[in-house]
CSV table of C-alpha atoms in Angstrom, one decimal:
chain,number,residue,atom,x,y,z
A,20,UNK,CA,-15.6,8.3,30.2
A,21,UNK,CA,-12.2,7.5,29.9
A,22,UNK,CA,-11.6,4.5,31.7
A,23,UNK,CA,-8.4,6.0,33.5
A,24,UNK,CA,-6.7,2.1,34.0
A,25,UNK,CA,-6.4,2.9,30.4
A,26,UNK,CA,-2.2,4.0,29.5
A,27,UNK,CA,-0.6,4.7,26.7
A,28,UNK,CA,2.1,2.0,27.3
A,29,UNK,CA,-1.3,0.0,26.8
A,30,UNK,CA,-1.6,2.0,23.3
A,31,UNK,CA,1.7,1.4,22.3
A,32,UNK,CA,1.5,-2.0,22.9
A,33,UNK,CA,-1.8,-3.1,21.6
A,34,UNK,CA,-0.9,-1.2,18.3
A,35,UNK,CA,2.2,-2.8,18.0
A,36,UNK,CA,1.0,-6.2,18.6
A,37,UNK,CA,-1.0,-5.4,15.9
A,38,UNK,CA,1.3,-4.3,13.8
A,39,UNK,CA,3.5,-7.1,13.8
A,40,UNK,CA,1.4,-9.9,14.6
A,41,UNK,CA,3.7,-11.0,17.2
A,42,UNK,CA,4.4,-10.3,20.4
A,43,UNK,CA,8.4,-10.8,20.2
A,44,UNK,CA,8.3,-9.1,17.1
A,45,UNK,CA,6.6,-5.7,18.9
A,46,UNK,CA,8.5,-6.2,22.1
A,47,UNK,CA,11.7,-6.1,20.5
A,48,UNK,CA,10.9,-2.6,18.8
A,49,UNK,CA,9.1,-1.1,22.0
A,50,UNK,CA,12.3,-2.2,23.5
A,51,UNK,CA,11.0,-4.4,26.5
A,52,UNK,CA,10.3,-8.0,27.1
A,53,UNK,CA,8.1,-10.2,25.6
A,54,UNK,CA,6.5,-11.6,28.9
A,55,UNK,CA,5.8,-6.9,30.0
A,56,UNK,CA,4.4,-7.1,26.4
A,57,UNK,CA,2.3,-9.6,27.4
A,58,UNK,CA,0.8,-9.0,30.9
A,59,UNK,CA,0.4,-5.4,28.9
A,60,UNK,CA,-1.8,-7.0,26.7
A,61,UNK,CA,-3.7,-8.6,29.2
A,62,UNK,CA,-3.6,-6.1,30.9
A,63,UNK,CA,-6.4,-3.6,28.3
A,64,UNK,CA,-8.7,-6.9,28.4
A,65,UNK,CA,-9.5,-6.5,31.6
A,66,UNK,CA,-10.4,-3.3,31.3
A,67,UNK,CA,-12.6,-3.7,28.1
A,68,UNK,CA,-13.3,-7.2,29.1
A,69,UNK,CA,-12.8,-9.1,26.2
A,70,UNK,CA,-9.5,-10.8,24.1
A,71,UNK,CA,-8.3,-8.7,21.7
A,72,UNK,CA,-6.1,-11.4,20.0
A,73,UNK,CA,-6.4,-15.0,19.7
A,74,UNK,CA,-3.6,-17.9,19.1
A,75,UNK,CA,-3.9,-18.8,15.2
A,76,UNK,CA,-1.0,-21.8,15.2
A,77,UNK,CA,2.1,-20.9,16.1
A,78,UNK,CA,1.5,-17.1,16.0
A,79,UNK,CA,-2.1,-14.9,17.4
A,80,UNK,CA,-4.3,-12.6,15.5
A,81,UNK,CA,-6.7,-10.1,16.1
A,82,UNK,CA,-10.0,-10.2,16.8
A,83,UNK,CA,-13.2,-8.5,16.4
A,84,UNK,CA,-12.7,-6.5,19.0
A,85,UNK,CA,-9.1,-6.1,18.5
A,86,UNK,CA,-10.4,-4.7,14.9
A,87,UNK,CA,-12.8,-2.6,16.3
A,88,UNK,CA,-10.7,-0.8,19.0
A,89,UNK,CA,-7.8,-0.7,17.1
A,90,UNK,CA,-9.0,2.3,14.2
A,91,UNK,CA,-9.7,4.0,17.6
A,92,UNK,CA,-6.2,3.1,19.2
A,93,UNK,CA,-4.4,4.2,15.8
A,94,UNK,CA,-6.4,7.3,16.2
A,95,UNK,CA,-5.2,8.5,19.5
A,96,UNK,CA,-2.1,7.5,19.2
A,97,UNK,CA,-1.7,9.8,16.2
A,98,UNK,CA,-3.4,12.6,17.4
A,99,UNK,CA,-0.5,12.0,20.4
A,100,UNK,CA,2.2,11.3,18.2
A,101,UNK,CA,0.9,15.4,16.1
A,102,UNK,CA,0.7,16.9,19.1
A,103,UNK,CA,4.4,15.9,20.0
A,104,UNK,CA,5.7,16.2,16.3
A,105,UNK,CA,3.6,20.4,16.2
A,106,UNK,CA,5.6,21.0,20.1
A,107,UNK,CA,9.3,20.6,17.9
A,108,UNK,CA,8.2,21.6,14.8
A,109,UNK,CA,7.1,25.2,16.8
A,110,UNK,CA,10.4,25.2,18.0
A,111,UNK,CA,12.2,24.3,15.0
A,112,UNK,CA,10.4,26.6,13.3
A,113,UNK,CA,9.3,23.5,10.9
A,114,UNK,CA,6.3,22.3,9.3
A,115,UNK,CA,4.5,18.5,10.3
A,116,UNK,CA,5.7,15.4,8.5
A,117,UNK,CA,3.9,13.6,5.8
A,118,UNK,CA,4.6,10.2,5.5
A,119,UNK,CA,2.9,8.4,2.4
A,120,UNK,CA,2.7,5.3,1.3
A,121,UNK,CA,3.1,4.6,-2.6
A,122,UNK,CA,1.4,1.7,-4.3
A,123,UNK,CA,4.4,0.5,-7.0
A,124,UNK,CA,1.9,1.4,-10.1
A,125,UNK,CA,2.2,5.4,-9.1
A,126,UNK,CA,5.8,5.8,-7.5
A,127,UNK,CA,7.8,5.6,-11.1
A,128,UNK,CA,5.2,8.4,-12.8
A,129,UNK,CA,2.8,9.8,-10.5
A,130,UNK,CA,4.8,10.2,-7.4
A,131,UNK,CA,8.1,12.1,-8.9
A,132,UNK,CA,6.0,15.1,-10.4
A,133,UNK,CA,4.1,14.8,-7.6
A,134,UNK,CA,7.6,15.6,-5.1
A,135,UNK,CA,8.7,18.4,-7.8
A,136,UNK,CA,5.4,20.8,-7.2
A,137,UNK,CA,5.2,20.0,-3.3
A,138,UNK,CA,9.0,21.4,-3.0
A,139,UNK,CA,8.2,24.7,-4.7
A,140,UNK,CA,5.8,24.9,-2.0
A,141,UNK,CA,9.0,25.5,0.6
A,142,UNK,CA,6.2,23.5,3.1
A,143,UNK,CA,9.5,23.2,5.0
A,144,UNK,CA,7.7,20.0,6.0
A,145,UNK,CA,10.0,16.4,6.3
A,146,UNK,CA,8.3,14.2,3.7
A,147,UNK,CA,8.8,9.9,4.5
A,148,UNK,CA,7.6,8.5,0.9
A,149,UNK,CA,7.3,3.9,1.3
A,150,UNK,CA,6.5,0.8,-1.1
A,151,UNK,CA,5.4,-2.3,-0.4
A,152,UNK,CA,2.4,-4.0,-0.5
A,153,UNK,CA,-0.9,-3.0,-0.5
A,154,UNK,CA,-2.1,-4.6,2.9
A,155,UNK,CA,1.3,-3.4,4.3
A,156,UNK,CA,1.0,0.4,3.4
A,157,UNK,CA,-2.8,-0.2,4.7
A,158,UNK,CA,-2.7,-1.2,8.3
A,159,UNK,CA,0.1,1.3,8.5
A,160,UNK,CA,-2.3,3.9,7.3
A,161,UNK,CA,-5.2,2.4,10.0
A,162,UNK,CA,-2.9,3.1,12.9
A,163,UNK,CA,-0.8,6.2,11.4
A,164,UNK,CA,2.1,5.5,10.7
A,165,UNK,CA,1.2,7.6,7.3
A,166,UNK,CA,-1.2,9.6,6.4
A,167,UNK,CA,-2.3,8.4,2.7
A,168,UNK,CA,-1.4,5.8,0.8
A,169,UNK,CA,-1.7,6.4,-3.0
A,170,UNK,CA,-2.5,3.7,-5.4
A,171,UNK,CA,-5.6,1.6,-6.2
A,172,UNK,CA,-8.9,0.9,-4.5
A,173,UNK,CA,-8.5,-2.2,-2.1
A,174,UNK,CA,-11.1,-4.9,-2.0
A,175,UNK,CA,-14.5,-3.8,0.2
A,176,UNK,CA,-13.8,-5.4,3.5
A,177,UNK,CA,-9.9,-3.7,3.7
A,178,UNK,CA,-11.8,0.2,3.3
A,179,UNK,CA,-13.5,0.3,6.5
A,180,UNK,CA,-13.0,3.6,8.5
A,181,UNK,CA,-11.1,4.3,4.8
A,182,UNK,CA,-12.0,7.2,2.1
A,183,UNK,CA,-11.1,6.9,-1.2
A,184,UNK,CA,-10.4,9.6,-3.9
A,185,UNK,CA,-10.2,8.0,-7.3
A,186,UNK,CA,-7.9,10.2,-9.7
A,187,UNK,CA,-8.0,8.2,-12.6
A,188,UNK,CA,-7.8,3.9,-14.1
A,189,UNK,CA,-5.6,2.1,-15.4
A,190,UNK,CA,-5.5,-1.8,-16.7
A,191,UNK,CA,-2.9,-4.7,-16.0
A,192,UNK,CA,0.1,-4.7,-19.2
A,193,UNK,CA,2.0,-8.2,-20.1
A,194,UNK,CA,5.5,-6.7,-21.0
A,195,UNK,CA,8.8,-8.2,-22.5
A,196,UNK,CA,12.5,-6.8,-23.6
A,197,UNK,CA,12.9,-5.7,-27.1
A,198,UNK,CA,12.9,-8.4,-29.4
A,199,UNK,CA,11.2,-10.9,-27.5
A,200,UNK,CA,9.9,-13.9,-29.2
A,201,UNK,CA,6.7,-13.7,-28.9
A,202,UNK,CA,6.5,-10.3,-30.3
A,203,UNK,CA,6.6,-11.4,-34.0
A,204,UNK,CA,4.6,-14.9,-33.1
A,205,UNK,CA,1.5,-15.6,-35.4
A,206,UNK,CA,0.0,-17.9,-32.4
A,207,UNK,CA,-1.9,-17.1,-29.1
A,208,UNK,CA,0.3,-15.8,-26.3
A,209,UNK,CA,-1.9,-17.2,-24.0
A,210,UNK,CA,-0.8,-20.5,-26.1
A,211,UNK,CA,2.4,-20.3,-25.0
A,212,UNK,CA,2.6,-18.0,-22.0
A,213,UNK,CA,3.7,-21.5,-19.6
A,214,UNK,CA,7.3,-21.9,-21.4
A,215,UNK,CA,8.5,-18.5,-20.5
A,216,UNK,CA,9.2,-17.9,-17.0
A,217,UNK,CA,6.1,-15.7,-15.8
A,218,UNK,CA,6.5,-12.4,-13.2
A,219,UNK,CA,3.5,-12.4,-11.2
A,220,UNK,CA,2.0,-9.8,-8.7
A,221,UNK,CA,1.8,-11.5,-5.5
A,222,UNK,CA,-1.2,-12.7,-3.7
A,223,UNK,CA,-1.1,-10.2,-1.5
A,224,UNK,CA,-1.4,-7.3,-3.7
A,225,UNK,CA,-4.4,-5.8,-5.3
A,226,UNK,CA,-4.2,-6.3,-8.9
A,227,UNK,CA,-3.8,-10.1,-8.3
A,228,UNK,CA,-7.0,-11.5,-8.6
A,229,UNK,CA,-7.5,-9.2,-11.7
A,230,UNK,CA,-4.4,-10.9,-13.1
A,231,UNK,CA,-5.7,-14.5,-12.1
A,232,UNK,CA,-9.2,-13.8,-12.8
A,233,UNK,CA,-8.0,-12.6,-16.7
A,234,UNK,CA,-5.6,-16.4,-17.5
A,235,UNK,CA,-8.5,-18.2,-16.2
A,236,UNK,CA,-10.6,-16.7,-18.9
A,237,UNK,CA,-8.1,-17.2,-21.4
A,238,UNK,CA,-7.5,-21.0,-21.0
A,239,UNK,CA,-4.3,-20.3,-18.7
A,240,UNK,CA,-4.6,-22.3,-15.3
A,241,UNK,CA,-1.6,-22.4,-14.1
A,242,UNK,CA,1.8,-21.0,-15.1
A,243,UNK,CA,5.2,-23.9,-13.8
A,244,UNK,CA,7.0,-21.0,-14.3
A,245,UNK,CA,6.3,-18.0,-11.9
A,246,UNK,CA,7.9,-16.0,-10.0
A,247,UNK,CA,6.1,-13.6,-7.7
A,248,UNK,CA,7.5,-10.1,-6.7
A,249,UNK,CA,6.5,-6.4,-5.7
A,250,UNK,CA,9.7,-5.2,-6.5
A,251,UNK,CA,9.2,-3.1,-9.5
A,252,UNK,CA,13.2,-2.7,-10.4
A,253,UNK,CA,14.1,-6.7,-10.0
A,254,UNK,CA,11.2,-6.8,-12.7
A,255,UNK,CA,12.3,-4.6,-14.7
A,256,UNK,CA,16.2,-6.5,-14.6
A,257,UNK,CA,15.2,-9.6,-14.9
A,258,UNK,CA,12.8,-8.9,-18.1
A,259,UNK,CA,15.4,-6.9,-20.3
A,260,UNK,CA,18.0,-9.7,-19.1
A,261,UNK,CA,16.0,-12.6,-19.9
A,262,UNK,CA,12.7,-14.3,-22.0
A,263,UNK,CA,10.6,-13.5,-19.0
A,264,UNK,CA,7.3,-11.7,-19.5
A,265,UNK,CA,6.5,-8.8,-16.5
A,266,UNK,CA,2.6,-9.1,-15.2
A,267,UNK,CA,2.2,-5.7,-14.5
A,268,UNK,CA,0.2,-2.4,-13.7
A,269,UNK,CA,0.5,-0.1,-16.6
A,270,UNK,CA,1.5,2.6,-14.6
A,271,UNK,CA,5.3,1.2,-13.6
A,272,UNK,CA,6.1,0.4,-16.6
A,273,UNK,CA,4.9,3.1,-18.5
A,274,UNK,CA,8.0,5.0,-19.4
A,275,UNK,CA,9.7,1.9,-20.0
A,276,UNK,CA,7.8,1.0,-22.4
A,277,UNK,CA,7.6,4.8,-24.4
A,278,UNK,CA,11.6,4.8,-23.9
A,279,UNK,CA,11.3,1.5,-25.8
A,280,UNK,CA,13.5,-0.3,-23.4
A,281,UNK,CA,10.4,-2.8,-22.6
A,282,UNK,CA,7.1,-3.2,-25.2
A,283,UNK,CA,4.0,-4.7,-24.2
A,284,UNK,CA,3.0,-7.9,-25.7
A,285,UNK,CA,-0.5,-7.5,-28.2
A,286,UNK,CA,-3.2,-8.6,-25.5
A,287,UNK,CA,-6.6,-6.5,-24.6
A,288,UNK,CA,-6.5,-6.6,-20.7
A,289,UNK,CA,-9.0,-4.5,-20.1
A,290,UNK,CA,-10.5,-6.5,-17.9
A,291,UNK,CA,-8.1,-5.5,-15.8
A,292,UNK,CA,-8.8,-2.0,-15.3
A,293,UNK,CA,-9.0,-1.0,-12.1
A,294,UNK,CA,-9.6,3.4,-10.2
A,295,UNK,CA,-6.2,4.7,-9.0
A,296,UNK,CA,-6.7,7.4,-5.5
A,297,UNK,CA,-5.5,9.0,-2.5
A,298,UNK,CA,-6.9,6.5,0.6
A,299,UNK,CA,-6.5,8.3,3.7
A,300,UNK,CA,-8.9,7.8,6.9
A,301,UNK,CA,-12.2,8.6,7.1
A,302,UNK,CA,-11.8,11.1,10.3
A,303,UNK,CA,-8.6,12.8,9.6
A,304,UNK,CA,-8.2,16.3,8.6
A,305,UNK,CA,-4.6,17.0,6.5
A,306,UNK,CA,-2.1,18.9,7.8
A,307,UNK,CA,-1.8,22.3,5.3
A,308,UNK,CA,1.1,20.3,4.1
A,309,UNK,CA,-0.4,16.7,3.2
A,310,UNK,CA,-3.6,19.1,1.8
A,311,UNK,CA,-0.8,20.6,-0.1
A,312,UNK,CA,0.5,17.3,-1.7
A,313,UNK,CA,-2.6,15.7,-2.6
A,314,UNK,CA,-3.0,18.3,-5.0
A,315,UNK,CA,0.1,17.9,-6.2
A,316,UNK,CA,-0.6,14.4,-6.9
A,317,UNK,CA,-3.3,15.5,-8.2
A,318,UNK,CA,-2.1,17.5,-10.7
A,319,UNK,CA,0.9,14.7,-12.0
A,320,UNK,CA,-2.1,12.4,-12.1
A,321,UNK,CA,-4.4,14.5,-14.6
A,322,UNK,CA,-0.8,15.1,-16.6
A,323,UNK,CA,-0.3,11.3,-16.9
A,324,UNK,CA,-4.0,10.5,-17.4
A,325,UNK,CA,-4.8,13.8,-19.7
A,326,UNK,CA,-8.2,13.3,-16.5
A,327,UNK,CA,-8.7,17.7,-15.9
A,328,UNK,CA,-8.2,17.9,-11.9
A,329,UNK,CA,-11.7,18.8,-11.8
A,330,UNK,CA,-12.6,16.1,-12.5
A,331,UNK,CA,-11.2,14.3,-9.1
A,332,UNK,CA,-13.2,13.4,-6.6
A,333,UNK,CA,-14.0,12.0,-2.9
A,334,UNK,CA,-16.1,9.1,-2.6
């Protein structure tokens, strides 16, 4: 039986604090005072009989009890939001909104193609597409701010409560501008890699561990001129204007390589290959527009990878 002491404001405050990892930031977004948020969280903890947050240095972190509650609290808020949306959509004659998180690896090639097909379906739904680091997007998916995340398969510990559908696999590539000295170098790229600026995926990105292991396996223990970024626009502009080397997923720069704007260094990076696909909440039932969008993404992925749509399967 549902405890009547748990109110909507408890769920809202809890989920926002969990997302922001800060009572102060959550209070600002909720337009209430910081003490009010603190009091609401304490009330929730009294009802649950456990701590949902604990101090972590100057900040806070969610406890294992909080993690368990978050999966259901996020789903509850999502259901309420969808209910409210459905009423307003019914009145306006619109379809339900679709909110997608797309990692850089699919933002350039897959999502534009998928959206062309999706818009032809005329669902009447409003589409929101956001990009960012994988951990951030999965956090938003977990609490219901996103309906779908498209990109690489996350680590097992991050996939609790999620379902992943494998579409294709891709690897990272080392790209440089046209005419870069390393394109004509006779020595190993790894011998002189440290003398150039290197754009690396951030530590929160999915491909970072693959890249680090690959570099160590090839004798590169450190990179003194390293820049961490998930911005494909910065990476593209910086590499074209300098001698920098960009280590990035193939999908992000495939069109640039095909157009001759960038060139891939002759390095076998097959060890960095990993699955790319669709991640959704395991207990979520997709709306019709979301189901249509997922199918257009499958079709776009098939166009790019050459893998038949029928081969894609949920796991």
